[in-house]
Coordinates of C-alpha atoms in Angstrom, one line a residue:
X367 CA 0.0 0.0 0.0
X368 CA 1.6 3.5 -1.1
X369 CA 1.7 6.0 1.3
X370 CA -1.1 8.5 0.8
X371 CA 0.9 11.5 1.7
X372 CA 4.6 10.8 0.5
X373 CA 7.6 13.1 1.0
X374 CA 8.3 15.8 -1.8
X375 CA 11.6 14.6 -1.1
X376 CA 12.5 11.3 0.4
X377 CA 16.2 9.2 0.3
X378 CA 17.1 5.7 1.0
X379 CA 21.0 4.4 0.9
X380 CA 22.1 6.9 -1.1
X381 CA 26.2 6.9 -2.5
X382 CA 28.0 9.0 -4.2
X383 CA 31.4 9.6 -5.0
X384 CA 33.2 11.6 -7.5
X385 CA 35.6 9.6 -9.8
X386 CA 38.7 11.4 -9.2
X387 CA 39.3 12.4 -5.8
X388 CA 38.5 11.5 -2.1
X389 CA 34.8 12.8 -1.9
X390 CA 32.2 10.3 -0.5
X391 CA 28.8 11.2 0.1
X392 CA 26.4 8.3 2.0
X393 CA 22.9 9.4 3.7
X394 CA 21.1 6.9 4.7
X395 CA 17.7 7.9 5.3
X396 CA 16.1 11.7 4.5
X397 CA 12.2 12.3 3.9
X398 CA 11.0 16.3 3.7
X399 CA 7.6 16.5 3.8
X400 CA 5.9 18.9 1.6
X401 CA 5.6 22.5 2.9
X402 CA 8.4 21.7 5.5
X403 CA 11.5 24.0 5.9
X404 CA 14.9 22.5 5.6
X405 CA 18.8 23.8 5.8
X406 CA 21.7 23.0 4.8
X407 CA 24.8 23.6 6.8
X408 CA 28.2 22.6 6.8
X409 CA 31.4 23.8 5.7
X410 CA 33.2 23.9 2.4
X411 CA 33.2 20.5 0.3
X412 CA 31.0 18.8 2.5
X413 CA 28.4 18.3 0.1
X414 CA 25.5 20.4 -0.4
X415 CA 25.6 21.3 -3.8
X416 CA 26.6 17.9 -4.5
X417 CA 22.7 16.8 -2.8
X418 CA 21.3 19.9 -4.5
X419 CA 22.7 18.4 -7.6
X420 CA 21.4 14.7 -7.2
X421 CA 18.0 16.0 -6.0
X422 CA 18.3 17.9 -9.3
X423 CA 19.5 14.9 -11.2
X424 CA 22.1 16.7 -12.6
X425 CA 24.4 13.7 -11.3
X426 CA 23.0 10.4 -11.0
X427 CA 24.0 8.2 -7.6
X428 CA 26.3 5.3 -7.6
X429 CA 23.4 3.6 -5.6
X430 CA 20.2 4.4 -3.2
X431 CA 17.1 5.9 -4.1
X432 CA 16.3 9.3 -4.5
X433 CA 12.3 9.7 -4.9
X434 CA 11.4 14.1 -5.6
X435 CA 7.5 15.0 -6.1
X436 CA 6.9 11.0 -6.6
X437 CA 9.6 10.7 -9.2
X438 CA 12.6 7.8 -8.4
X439 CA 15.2 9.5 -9.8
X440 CA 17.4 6.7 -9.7
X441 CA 15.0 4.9 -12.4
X442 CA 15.6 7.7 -14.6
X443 CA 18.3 7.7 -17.9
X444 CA 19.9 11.0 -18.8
X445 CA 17.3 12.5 -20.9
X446 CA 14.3 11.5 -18.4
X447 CA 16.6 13.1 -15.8
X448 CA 16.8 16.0 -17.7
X449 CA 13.3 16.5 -18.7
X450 CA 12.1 16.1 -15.1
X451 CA 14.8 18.8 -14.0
X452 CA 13.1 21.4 -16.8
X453 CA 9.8 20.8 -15.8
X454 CA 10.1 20.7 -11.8
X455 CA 13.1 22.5 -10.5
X456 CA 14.5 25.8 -10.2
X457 CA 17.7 26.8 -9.5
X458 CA 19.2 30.3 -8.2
X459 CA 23.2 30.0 -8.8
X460 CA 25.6 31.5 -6.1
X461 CA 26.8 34.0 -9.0
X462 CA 23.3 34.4 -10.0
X463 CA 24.0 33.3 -13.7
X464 CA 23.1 36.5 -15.5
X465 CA 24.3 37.0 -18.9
X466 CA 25.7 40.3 -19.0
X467 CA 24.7 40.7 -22.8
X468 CA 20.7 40.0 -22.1
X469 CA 18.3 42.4 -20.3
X470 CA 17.1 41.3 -17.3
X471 CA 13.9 40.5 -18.6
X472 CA 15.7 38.2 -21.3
X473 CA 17.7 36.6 -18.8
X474 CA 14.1 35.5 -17.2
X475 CA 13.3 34.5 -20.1
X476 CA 16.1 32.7 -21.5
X477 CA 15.8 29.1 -20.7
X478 CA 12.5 29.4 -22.9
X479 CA 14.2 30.4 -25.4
X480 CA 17.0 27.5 -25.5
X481 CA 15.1 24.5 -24.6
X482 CA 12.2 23.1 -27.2
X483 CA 10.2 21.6 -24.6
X484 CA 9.7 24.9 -22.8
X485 CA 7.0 27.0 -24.7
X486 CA 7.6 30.9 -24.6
X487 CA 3.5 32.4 -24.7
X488 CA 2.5 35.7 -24.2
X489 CA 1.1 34.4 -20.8
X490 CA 4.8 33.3 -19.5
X491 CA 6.1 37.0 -20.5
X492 CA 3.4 37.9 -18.5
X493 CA 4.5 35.9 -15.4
X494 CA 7.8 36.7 -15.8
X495 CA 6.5 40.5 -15.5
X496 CA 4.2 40.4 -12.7
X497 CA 7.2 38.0 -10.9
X498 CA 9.7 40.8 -11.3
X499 CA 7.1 43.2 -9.5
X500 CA 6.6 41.3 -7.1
X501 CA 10.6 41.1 -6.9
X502 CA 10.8 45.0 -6.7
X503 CA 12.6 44.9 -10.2
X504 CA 10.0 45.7 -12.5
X505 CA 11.5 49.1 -13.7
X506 CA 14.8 47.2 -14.5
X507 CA 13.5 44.8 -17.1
X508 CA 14.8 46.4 -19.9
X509 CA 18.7 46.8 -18.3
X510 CA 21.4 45.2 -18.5
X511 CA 22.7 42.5 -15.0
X512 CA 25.8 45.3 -15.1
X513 CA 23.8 48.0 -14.0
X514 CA 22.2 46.3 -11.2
X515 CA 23.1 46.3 -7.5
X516 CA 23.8 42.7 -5.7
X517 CA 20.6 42.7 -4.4
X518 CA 18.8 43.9 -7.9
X519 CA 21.0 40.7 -8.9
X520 CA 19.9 38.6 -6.8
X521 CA 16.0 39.1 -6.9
X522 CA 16.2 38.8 -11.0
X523 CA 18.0 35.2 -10.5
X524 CA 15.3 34.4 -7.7
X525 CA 12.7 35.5 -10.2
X526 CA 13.9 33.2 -13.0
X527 CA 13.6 29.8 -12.5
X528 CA 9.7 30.0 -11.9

């Protein structure tokens, strides 16, 4: 019998270790509930991006299962990896990830316009709009990441991956 109400984000005997190097990464159990609040802390190279990258299926573990929104990752090729990561996660870099040579509403808009499965409407221009108001950045659409403060930076990034 599945569980009615199943963690958004749940992990079983997870391993992971980068081929060159000493890195090894092994959590053996982590559910997250929907709705729930979660940190992570711990110093440099101990492994958060690394989980924020296998939660992403960006990197595929060397064994355990990783289940995200119902999805076993660890079932998943490349390409279904990838699919799942464009249609249910967002990411907001460290160095925010603005292309310098885009406005700032072309940077929101930019994974639409790379990826063929995304479809660009008037309706997601829209969102991408009333998300930058919301963010406080609607008069800086039309500029360039260069002429933004940190914070102007960091609100457009936050605003992107919707």
């Amino acid at each position: 019998m599945t569980d009615p109400n199943p963690a958004t984000i749940a992990i079983e005997s997870l391993t992971f270790h980068y081929r060159e190097g000493h890195f090894h990464l092994h959590i053996p159990t982590l559910e997250i509930d929907a709705g729930a609040k979660a940190a992570m802390i711990g110093p440099s190279g101990s492994g958060k991006t690394t989980l924020i990258h296998l939660l992403a299926g960006i990197v595929p573990a060397d064994s355990g299962r990783i289940t995200v929104h119902g999805t076993p990752l660890h079932q998943l090729n490349d390409a279904d990896r990838r699919r799942f990561r464009i249609a249910n996660i967002g990411f907001v870099f460290q160095d925010f990830a603005l292309l310098d040579y885009l406005t700032i509403l072309d940077n929101m808009l930019y994974p639409y316009r790379i990826n063929r499965a995304l479809n660009l409407t008037p309706q997601v221009r829209e969102h991408a709009i009333r998300l930058a108001t919301m963010m406080g950045i609607e008069d800086k659409l039309k500029r360039h990441p260069h002429h933004l403060s940190q914070g102007e930076k960091q609100r457009a990034a936050f605003a992107g991956p919707w």
